Tab-separated table of C-alpha atoms and ligand atoms in Angstrom:
chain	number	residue	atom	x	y	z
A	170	UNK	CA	0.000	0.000	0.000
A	171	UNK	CA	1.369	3.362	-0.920
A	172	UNK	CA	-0.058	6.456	-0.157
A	173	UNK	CA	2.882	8.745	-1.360
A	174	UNK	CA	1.293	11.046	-4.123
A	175	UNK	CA	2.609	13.062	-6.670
A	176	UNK	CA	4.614	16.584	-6.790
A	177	UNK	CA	5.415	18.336	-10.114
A	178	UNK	CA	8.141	20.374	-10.283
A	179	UNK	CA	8.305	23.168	-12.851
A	180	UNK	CA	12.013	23.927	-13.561
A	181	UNK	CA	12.191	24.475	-17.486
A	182	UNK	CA	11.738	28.363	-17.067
A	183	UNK	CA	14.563	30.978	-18.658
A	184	UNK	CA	15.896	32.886	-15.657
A	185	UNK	CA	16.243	35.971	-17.458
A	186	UNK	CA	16.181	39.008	-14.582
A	187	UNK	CA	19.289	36.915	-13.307
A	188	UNK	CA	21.626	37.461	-15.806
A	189	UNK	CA	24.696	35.859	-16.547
A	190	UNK	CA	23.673	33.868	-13.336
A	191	UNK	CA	21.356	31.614	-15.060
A	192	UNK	CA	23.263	31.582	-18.572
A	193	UNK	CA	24.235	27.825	-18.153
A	194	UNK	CA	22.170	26.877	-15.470
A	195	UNK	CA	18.506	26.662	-14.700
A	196	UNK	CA	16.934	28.954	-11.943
A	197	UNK	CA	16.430	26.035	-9.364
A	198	UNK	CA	19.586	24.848	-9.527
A	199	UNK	CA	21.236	27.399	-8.553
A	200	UNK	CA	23.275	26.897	-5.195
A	201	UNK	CA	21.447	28.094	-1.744
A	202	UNK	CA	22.940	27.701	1.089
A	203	UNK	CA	25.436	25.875	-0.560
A	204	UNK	CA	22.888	23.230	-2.494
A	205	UNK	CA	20.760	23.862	-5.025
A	206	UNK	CA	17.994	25.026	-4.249
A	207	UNK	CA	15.686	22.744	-6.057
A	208	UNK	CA	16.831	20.148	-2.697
A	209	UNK	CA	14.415	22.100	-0.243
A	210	UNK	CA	11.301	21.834	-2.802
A	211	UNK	CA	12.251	18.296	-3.116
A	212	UNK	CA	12.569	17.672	0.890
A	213	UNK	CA	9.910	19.805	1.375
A	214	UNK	CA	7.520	17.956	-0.750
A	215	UNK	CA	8.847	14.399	0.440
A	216	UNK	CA	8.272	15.038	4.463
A	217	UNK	CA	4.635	15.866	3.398
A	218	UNK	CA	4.479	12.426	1.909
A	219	UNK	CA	4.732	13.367	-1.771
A	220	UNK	CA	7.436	10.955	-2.679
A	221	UNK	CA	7.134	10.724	-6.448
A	222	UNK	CA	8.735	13.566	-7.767
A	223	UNK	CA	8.449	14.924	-11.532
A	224	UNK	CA	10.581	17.726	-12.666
A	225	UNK	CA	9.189	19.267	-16.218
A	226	UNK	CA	12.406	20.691	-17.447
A	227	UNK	CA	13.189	22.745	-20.681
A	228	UNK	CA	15.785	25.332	-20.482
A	229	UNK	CA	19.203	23.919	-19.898
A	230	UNK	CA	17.670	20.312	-19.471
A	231	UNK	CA	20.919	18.568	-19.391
A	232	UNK	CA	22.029	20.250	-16.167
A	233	UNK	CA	19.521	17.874	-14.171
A	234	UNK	CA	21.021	14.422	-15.165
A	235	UNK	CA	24.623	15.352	-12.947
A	236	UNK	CA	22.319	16.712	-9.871
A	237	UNK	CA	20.134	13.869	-9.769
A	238	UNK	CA	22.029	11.175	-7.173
A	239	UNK	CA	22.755	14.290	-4.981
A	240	UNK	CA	18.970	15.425	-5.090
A	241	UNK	CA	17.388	12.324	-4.354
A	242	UNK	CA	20.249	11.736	-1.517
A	243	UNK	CA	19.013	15.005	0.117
A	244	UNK	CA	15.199	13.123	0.062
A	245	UNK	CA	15.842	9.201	0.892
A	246	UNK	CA	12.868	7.483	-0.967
A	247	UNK	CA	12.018	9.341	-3.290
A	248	UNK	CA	11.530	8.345	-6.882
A	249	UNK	CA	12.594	11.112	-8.990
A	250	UNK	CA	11.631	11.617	-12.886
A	251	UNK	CA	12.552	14.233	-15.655
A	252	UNK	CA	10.573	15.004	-18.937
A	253	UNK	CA	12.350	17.492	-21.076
A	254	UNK	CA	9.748	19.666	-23.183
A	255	UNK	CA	10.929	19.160	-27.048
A	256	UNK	CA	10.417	22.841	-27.370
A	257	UNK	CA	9.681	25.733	-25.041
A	258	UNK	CA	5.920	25.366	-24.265
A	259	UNK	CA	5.182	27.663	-21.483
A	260	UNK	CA	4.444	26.159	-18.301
A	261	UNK	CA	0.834	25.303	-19.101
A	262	UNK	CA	2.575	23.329	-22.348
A	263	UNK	CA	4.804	21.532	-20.540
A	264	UNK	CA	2.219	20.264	-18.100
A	265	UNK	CA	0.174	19.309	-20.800
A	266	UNK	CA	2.977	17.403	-22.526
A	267	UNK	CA	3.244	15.436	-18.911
A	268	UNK	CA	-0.091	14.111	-19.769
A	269	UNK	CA	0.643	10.551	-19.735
A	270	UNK	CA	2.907	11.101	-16.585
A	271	UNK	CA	0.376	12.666	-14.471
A	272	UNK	CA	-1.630	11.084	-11.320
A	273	UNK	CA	-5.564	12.432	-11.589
A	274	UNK	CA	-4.567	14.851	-8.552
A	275	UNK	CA	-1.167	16.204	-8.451
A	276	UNK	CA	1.005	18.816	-6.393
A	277	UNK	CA	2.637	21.576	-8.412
A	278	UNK	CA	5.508	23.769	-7.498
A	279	UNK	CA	7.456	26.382	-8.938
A	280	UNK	CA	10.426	25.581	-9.361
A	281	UNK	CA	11.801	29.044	-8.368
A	282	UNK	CA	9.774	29.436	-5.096
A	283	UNK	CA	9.558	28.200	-2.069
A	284	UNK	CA	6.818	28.624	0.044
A	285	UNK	CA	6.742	27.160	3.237
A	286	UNK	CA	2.780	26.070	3.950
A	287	UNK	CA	1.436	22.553	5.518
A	288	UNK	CA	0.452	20.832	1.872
A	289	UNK	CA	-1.518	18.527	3.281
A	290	UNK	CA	-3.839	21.478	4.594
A	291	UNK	CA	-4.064	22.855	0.879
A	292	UNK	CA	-4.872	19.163	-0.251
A	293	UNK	CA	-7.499	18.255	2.348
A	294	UNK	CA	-9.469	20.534	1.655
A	295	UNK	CA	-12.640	20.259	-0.160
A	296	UNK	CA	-14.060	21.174	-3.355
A	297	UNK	CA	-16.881	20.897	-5.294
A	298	UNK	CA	-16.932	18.507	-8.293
A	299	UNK	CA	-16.161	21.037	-11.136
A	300	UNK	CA	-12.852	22.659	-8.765
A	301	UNK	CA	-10.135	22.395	-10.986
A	302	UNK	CA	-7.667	23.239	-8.247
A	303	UNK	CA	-6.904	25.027	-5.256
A	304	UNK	CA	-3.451	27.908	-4.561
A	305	UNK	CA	-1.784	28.549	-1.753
A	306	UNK	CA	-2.031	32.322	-1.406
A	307	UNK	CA	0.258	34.508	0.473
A	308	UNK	CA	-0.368	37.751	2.094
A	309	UNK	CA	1.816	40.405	0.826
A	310	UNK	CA	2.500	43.931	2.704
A	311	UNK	CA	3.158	45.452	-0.889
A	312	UNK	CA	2.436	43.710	-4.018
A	313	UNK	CA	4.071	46.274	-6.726
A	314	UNK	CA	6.505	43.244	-7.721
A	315	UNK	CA	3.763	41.127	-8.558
A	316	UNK	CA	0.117	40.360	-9.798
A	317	UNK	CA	-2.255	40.430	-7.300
A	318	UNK	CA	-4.916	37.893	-6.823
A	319	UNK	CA	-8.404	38.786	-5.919
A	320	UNK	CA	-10.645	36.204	-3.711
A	321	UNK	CA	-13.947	35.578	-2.677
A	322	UNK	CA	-14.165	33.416	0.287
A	323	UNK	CA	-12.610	30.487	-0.832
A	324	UNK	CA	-12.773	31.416	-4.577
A	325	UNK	CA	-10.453	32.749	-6.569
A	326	UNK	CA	-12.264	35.409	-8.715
A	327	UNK	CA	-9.672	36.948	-10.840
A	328	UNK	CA	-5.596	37.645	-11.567
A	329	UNK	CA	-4.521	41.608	-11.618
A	330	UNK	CA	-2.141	43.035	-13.355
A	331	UNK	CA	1.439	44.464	-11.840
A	332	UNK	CA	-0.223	47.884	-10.064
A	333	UNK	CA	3.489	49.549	-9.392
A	334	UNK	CA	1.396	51.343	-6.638
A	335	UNK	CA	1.431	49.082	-4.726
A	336	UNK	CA	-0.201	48.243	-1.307
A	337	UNK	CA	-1.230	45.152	0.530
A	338	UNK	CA	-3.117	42.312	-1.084
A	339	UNK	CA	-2.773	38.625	-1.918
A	340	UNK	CA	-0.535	37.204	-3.986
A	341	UNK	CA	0.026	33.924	-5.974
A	342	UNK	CA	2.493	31.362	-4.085
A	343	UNK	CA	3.571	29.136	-6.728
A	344	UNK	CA	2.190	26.523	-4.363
A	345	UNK	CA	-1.029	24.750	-6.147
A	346	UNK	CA	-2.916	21.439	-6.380
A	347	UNK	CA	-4.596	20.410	-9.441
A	348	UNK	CA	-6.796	18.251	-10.586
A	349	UNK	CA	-5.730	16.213	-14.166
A	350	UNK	CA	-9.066	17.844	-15.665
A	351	UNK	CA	-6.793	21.276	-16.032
A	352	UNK	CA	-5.037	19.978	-19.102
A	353	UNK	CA	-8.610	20.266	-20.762
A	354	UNK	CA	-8.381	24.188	-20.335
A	355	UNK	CA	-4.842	24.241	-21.641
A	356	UNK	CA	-4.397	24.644	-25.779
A	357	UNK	CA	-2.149	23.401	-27.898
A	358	UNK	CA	1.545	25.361	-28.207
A	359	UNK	CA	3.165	27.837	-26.096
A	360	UNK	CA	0.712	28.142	-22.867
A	361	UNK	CA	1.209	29.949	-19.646
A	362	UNK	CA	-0.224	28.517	-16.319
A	363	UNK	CA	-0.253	31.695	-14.623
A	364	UNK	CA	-1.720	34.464	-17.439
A	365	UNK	CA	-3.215	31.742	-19.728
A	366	UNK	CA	-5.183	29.134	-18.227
A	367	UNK	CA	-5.844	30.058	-14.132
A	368	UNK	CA	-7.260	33.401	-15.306
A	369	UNK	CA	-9.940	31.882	-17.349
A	370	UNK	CA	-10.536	28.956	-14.540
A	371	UNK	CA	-11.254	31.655	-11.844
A	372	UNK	CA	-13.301	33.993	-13.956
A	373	UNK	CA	-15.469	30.761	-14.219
A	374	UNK	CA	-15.285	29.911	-10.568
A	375	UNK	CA	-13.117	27.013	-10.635
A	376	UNK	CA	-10.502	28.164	-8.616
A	377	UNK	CA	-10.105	28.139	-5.137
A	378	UNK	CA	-7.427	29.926	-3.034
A	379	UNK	CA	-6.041	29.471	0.326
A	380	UNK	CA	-4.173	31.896	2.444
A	381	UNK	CA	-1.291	31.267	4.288
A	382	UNK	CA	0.798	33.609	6.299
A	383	UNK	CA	3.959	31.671	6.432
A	384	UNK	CA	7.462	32.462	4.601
A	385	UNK	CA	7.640	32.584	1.385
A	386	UNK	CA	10.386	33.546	-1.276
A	387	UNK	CA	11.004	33.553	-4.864
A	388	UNK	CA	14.713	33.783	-6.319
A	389	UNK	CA	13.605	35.179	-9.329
A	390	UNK	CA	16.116	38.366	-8.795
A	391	UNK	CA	19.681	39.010	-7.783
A	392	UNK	CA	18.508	40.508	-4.387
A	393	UNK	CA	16.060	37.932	-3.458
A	394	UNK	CA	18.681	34.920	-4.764
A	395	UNK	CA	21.023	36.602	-2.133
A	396	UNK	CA	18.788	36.707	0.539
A	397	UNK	CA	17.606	33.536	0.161
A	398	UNK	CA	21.180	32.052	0.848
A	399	UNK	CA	20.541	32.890	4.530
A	400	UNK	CA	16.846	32.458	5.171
A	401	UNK	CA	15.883	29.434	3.319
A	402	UNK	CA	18.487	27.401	5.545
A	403	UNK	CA	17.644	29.592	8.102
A	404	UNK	CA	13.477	28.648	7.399
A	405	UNK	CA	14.471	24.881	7.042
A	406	UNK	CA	15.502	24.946	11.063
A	407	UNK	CA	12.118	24.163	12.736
A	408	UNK	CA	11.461	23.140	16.077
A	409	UNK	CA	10.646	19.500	16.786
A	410	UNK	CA	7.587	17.930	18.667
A	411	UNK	CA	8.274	14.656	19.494
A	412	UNK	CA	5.126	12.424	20.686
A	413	UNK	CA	4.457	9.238	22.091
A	414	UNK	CA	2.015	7.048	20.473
A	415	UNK	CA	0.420	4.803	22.434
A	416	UNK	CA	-1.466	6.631	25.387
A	417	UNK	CA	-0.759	9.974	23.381
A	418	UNK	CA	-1.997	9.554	19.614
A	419	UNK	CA	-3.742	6.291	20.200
A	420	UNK	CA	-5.330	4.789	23.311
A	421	UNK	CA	-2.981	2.692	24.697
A	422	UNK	CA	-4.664	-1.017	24.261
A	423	UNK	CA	-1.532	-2.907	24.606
A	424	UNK	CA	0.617	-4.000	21.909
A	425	UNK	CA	-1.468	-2.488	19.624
A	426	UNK	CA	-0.235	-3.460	15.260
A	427	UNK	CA	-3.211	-3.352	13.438
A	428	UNK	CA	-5.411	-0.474	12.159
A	429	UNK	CA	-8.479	-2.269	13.558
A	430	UNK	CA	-6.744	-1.608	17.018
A	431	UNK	CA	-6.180	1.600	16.715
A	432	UNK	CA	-9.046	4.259	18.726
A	433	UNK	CA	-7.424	8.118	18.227
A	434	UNK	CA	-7.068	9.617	21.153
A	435	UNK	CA	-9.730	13.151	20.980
A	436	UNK	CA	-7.830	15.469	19.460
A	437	UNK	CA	-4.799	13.882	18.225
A	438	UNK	CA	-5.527	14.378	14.412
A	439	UNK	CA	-5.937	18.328	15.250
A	440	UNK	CA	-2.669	18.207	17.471
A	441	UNK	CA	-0.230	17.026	14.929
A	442	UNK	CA	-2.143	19.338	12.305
A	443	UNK	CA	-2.041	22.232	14.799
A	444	UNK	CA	1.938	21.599	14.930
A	445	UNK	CA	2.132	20.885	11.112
A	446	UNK	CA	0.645	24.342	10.570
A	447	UNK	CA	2.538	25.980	13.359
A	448	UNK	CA	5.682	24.859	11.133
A	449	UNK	CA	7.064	22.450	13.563
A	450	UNK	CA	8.775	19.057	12.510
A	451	UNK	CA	6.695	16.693	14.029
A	452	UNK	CA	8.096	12.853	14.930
A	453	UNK	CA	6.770	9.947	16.822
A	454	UNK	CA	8.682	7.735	19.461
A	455	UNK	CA	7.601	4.608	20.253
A	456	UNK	CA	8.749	2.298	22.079
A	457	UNK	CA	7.315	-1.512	20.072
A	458	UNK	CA	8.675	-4.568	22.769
A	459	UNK	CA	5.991	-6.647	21.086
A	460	UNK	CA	8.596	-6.948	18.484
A	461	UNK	CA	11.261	-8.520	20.447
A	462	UNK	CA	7.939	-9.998	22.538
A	463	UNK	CA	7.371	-12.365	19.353
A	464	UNK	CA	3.723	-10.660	19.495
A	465	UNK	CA	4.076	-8.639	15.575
A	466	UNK	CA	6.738	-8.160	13.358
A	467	UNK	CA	8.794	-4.497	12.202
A	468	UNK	CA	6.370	-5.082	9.435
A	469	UNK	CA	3.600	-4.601	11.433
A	470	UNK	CA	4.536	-1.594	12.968
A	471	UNK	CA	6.056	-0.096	9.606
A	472	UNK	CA	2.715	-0.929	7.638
A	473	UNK	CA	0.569	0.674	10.991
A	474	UNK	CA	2.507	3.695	10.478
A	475	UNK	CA	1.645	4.166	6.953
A	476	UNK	CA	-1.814	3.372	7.909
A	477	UNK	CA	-1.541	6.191	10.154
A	478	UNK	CA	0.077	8.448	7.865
A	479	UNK	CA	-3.179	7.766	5.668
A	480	UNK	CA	-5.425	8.269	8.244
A	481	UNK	CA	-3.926	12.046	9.083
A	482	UNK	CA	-2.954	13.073	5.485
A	483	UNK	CA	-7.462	12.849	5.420
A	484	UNK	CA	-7.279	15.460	7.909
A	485	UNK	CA	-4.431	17.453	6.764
A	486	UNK	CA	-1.290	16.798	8.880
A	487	UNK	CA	1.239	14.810	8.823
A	488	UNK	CA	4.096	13.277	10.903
A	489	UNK	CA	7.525	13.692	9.440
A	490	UNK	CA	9.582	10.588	10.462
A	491	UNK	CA	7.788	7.669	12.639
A	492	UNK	CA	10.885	5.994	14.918
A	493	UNK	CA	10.259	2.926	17.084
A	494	UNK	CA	12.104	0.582	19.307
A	495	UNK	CA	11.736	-2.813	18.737
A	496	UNK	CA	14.450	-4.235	21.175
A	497	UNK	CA	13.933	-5.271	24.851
A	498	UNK	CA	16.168	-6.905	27.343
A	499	UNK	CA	13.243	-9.773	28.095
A	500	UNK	CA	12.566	-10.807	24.653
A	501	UNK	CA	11.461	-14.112	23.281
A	502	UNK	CA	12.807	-13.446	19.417
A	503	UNK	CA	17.147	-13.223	19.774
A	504	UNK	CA	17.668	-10.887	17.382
A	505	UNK	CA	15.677	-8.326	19.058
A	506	UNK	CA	16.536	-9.257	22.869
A	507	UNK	CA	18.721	-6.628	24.192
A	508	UNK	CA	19.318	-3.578	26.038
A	509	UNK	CA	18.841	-1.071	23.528
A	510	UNK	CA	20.092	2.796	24.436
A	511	UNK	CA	16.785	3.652	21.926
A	512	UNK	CA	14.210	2.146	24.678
A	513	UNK	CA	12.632	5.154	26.524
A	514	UNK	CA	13.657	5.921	29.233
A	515	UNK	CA	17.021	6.334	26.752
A	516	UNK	CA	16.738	8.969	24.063
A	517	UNK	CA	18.366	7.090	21.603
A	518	UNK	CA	15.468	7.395	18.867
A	519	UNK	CA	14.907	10.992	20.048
A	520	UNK	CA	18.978	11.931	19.347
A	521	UNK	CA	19.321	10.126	16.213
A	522	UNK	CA	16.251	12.433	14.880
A	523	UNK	CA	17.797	15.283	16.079
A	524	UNK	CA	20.632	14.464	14.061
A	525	UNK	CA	19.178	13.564	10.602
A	526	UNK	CA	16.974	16.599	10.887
A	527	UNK	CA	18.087	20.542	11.060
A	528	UNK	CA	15.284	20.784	14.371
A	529	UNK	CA	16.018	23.750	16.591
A	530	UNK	CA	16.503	22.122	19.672
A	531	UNK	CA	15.681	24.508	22.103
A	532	UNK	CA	12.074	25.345	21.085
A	533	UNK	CA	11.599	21.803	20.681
A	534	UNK	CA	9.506	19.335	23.553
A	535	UNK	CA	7.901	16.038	24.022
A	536	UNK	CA	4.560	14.572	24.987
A	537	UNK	CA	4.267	11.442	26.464
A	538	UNK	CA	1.547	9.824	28.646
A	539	UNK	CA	4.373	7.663	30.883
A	540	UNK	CA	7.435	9.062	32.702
A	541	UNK	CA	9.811	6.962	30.474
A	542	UNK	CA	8.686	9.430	28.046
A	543	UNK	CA	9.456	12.453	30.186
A	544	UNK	CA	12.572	10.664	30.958
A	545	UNK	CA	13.959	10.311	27.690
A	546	UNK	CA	13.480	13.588	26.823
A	547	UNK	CA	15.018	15.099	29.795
A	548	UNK	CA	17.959	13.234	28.493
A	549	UNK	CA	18.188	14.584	24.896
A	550	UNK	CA	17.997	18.132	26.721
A	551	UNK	CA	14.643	18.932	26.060
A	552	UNK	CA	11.404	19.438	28.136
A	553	UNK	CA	8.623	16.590	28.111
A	554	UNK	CA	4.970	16.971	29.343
A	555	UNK	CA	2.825	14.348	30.697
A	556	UNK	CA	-0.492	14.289	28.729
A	557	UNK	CA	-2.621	12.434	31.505
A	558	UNK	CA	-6.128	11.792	28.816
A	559	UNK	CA	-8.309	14.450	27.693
A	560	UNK	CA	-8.360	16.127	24.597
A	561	UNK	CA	-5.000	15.935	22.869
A	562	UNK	CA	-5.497	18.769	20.680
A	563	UNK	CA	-6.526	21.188	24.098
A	564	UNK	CA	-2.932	19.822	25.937
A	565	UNK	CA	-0.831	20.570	22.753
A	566	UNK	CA	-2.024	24.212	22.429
A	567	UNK	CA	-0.895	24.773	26.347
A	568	UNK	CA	2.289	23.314	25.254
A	569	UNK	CA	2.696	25.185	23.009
A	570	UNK	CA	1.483	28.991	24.819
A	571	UNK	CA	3.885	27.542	27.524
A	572	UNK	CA	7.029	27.943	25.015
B	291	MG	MG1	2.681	5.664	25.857
């Protein structure tokens, strides 16, 4: 069973307000932070669960093929693809020469911006049968650099053109999710997205728009490619919540490795959306003795994870990296029958997240429903606090007012 979905990259744009920059290289390749920054949209997209990754390239195709082991390094699992355009088409052409390549719902980035929003909020929401898609908006103090977008309620009613006045508004995020049926409002030839086809769609009340007030950047000129050296990296530091499972996400039935066993715990599904949209890294611990107990298998708990990952993706949020323990010192099955320093009370699983992820440790906490849990934390250096029952989604937002 997979659940991972797709994310389209578009990368095959001219990067022409960079200059001599973007002569021999494509826009999202270029180096932030000391990688290109096509790795964050890739990362980005993959810790939300959107694994398959298609990049729609054109200009300067051949740079991808050298930067492709590195890219998929910086995202472990993910299954990467390029198309090349045969000719420049626009970035409503290329999509539309992806046709065959395309999933009937798909994720679509710009390949120049990086907008840091939950996805899975943008994709669990609803629309009505005839939505063609829905774009993640962002709020802009002065929108002279761009085209502002003009919504009503959840609709997107129309695209304006550059005003070099000025002023506040909404603006387009590069962030969207489509369904397939959009290629049926794109022509044949050169076709832009942006002034082409979404115009047309919202005029006809097709498009919805969300707004998000998180960070977002393009590097579409020399300025905002320097400044995004510093605060893309910078952006990609988040603070961790690390949470039990059983007792915290689920009730605690006791060696629990089946979907059928699983009862959410109120509020657990808002929790880890509440810290998905807060724009912290969110992990589970859990410590799984049943393995070395001879009562399931790592498959089990690997396969209840995904089933999990289903189950919240529904609702819009997401955990970023499920880690478990299956060791313990009284097992039944040798291989897993030790003392393992990733058993809470140790914070082995907790430190070896810290390490593959760039979490900012000090705004970073547990919940757990047993002192183990606490303990553990306390030894990775971070707080932990005891959820005792109730409402899971109620505890998390004192958590989080206590930080
Ligand atoms: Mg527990």
């Amino acid at each position: 069973m997979s659940i991972s979905r797709q994310c389209v990259i578009l990368v095959g744009g001219k990067g022409t307000r960079l200059g001599a920059l973007t002569k021999n290289t494509p826009k999202p390749l270029l180096p932030v932070g000391g990688r290109p920054f096509l790795s964050y949209l890739i990362q980005e997209a993959a810790r939300h669960n959107f694994k398959r990754i298609l990049l729609l390239a054109g200009f300067k195709a051949d740079a991808f093929e050298p930067e492709l082991a590195a890219l998929r390094a910086a995202a472990p699992g993910v299954e990467l693809t390029v198309l090349v355009e045969p000719e420049p088409l626009g970035t409503g052409g290329a999509l539309k020469f992806a046709a065959p390549y395309l999933d009937d719902q798909f994720l679509l980035f710009n390949g120049d911006s990086f907008f840091d929003v939950n996805l899975l909020d943008l994709t669990s929401r609803p629309m009505k049968a005839d939505g063609i898609g829905r774009l993640a908006l962002k709020r802009q103090q002065d929108v002279s650099r761009y085209g502002a977008v003009e919504v009503d309620g959840e609709y997107v009613r129309k695209f304006l053109e550059k005003n070099p006045a000025g002023g506040p508004g909404l603006i387009n995020g590069g962030v969207y999710w489509l369904n397939k049926a959009v290629l049926d409002h794109i022509g044949s030839g050169f076709v832009s997205l942006e002034s082409d086809v979404l115009p047309k769609l919202a005029v006809a009340g097709r498009l919805y728009g969300t707004a998000y007030d998180r960070f977002m950047l393009d590097i579409g000129l020399p300025n905002t490619l320097e400044e995004a050296q510093s605060t893309v990296p910078a952006q990609m530091r988040r603070p961790a919540i690390f949470l039990d499972r059983d007792g915290v996400l689920n009730h605690d039935v006791e060696y629990a490795h089946k979907p059928d066993q699983i009862v959410w715990v109120d509020g657990a599904m808002d929790a880890v959306k509440a810290f998905n949209d807060a724009g912290y890294y969110v992990f589970v611990v859990t410590n799984q003795a049943g393995v070395a107990r001879g009562f399931y298998t790592e498959d089990h708990v690997q396969t209840l994870h995904t089933w999990m990952a289903g189950e919240l993706a529904k609702r819009g949020a997401h955990v970023d990296a499920f880690a478990y323990c299956p060791y313990h010192p009284e097992g039944v099955v040798p291989a897993y029958t030790k003392t393992s320093s990733h058993r809470k009370p140790a914070p082995g699983m907790i430190l070896d997240l810290l390490k593959a992820w760039p979490v900012d440790k000090e705004r970073s906490f547990l919940i757990g429903d047993n002192t183990t849990d606490i303990e553990a934390a306390r030894a990775a250096g971070m707080p932990g606090h005891l959820f005792k029952g109730g409402n899971l989604a109620d505890f998390a937002k004192t958590c989080l007012q206590a930080r």
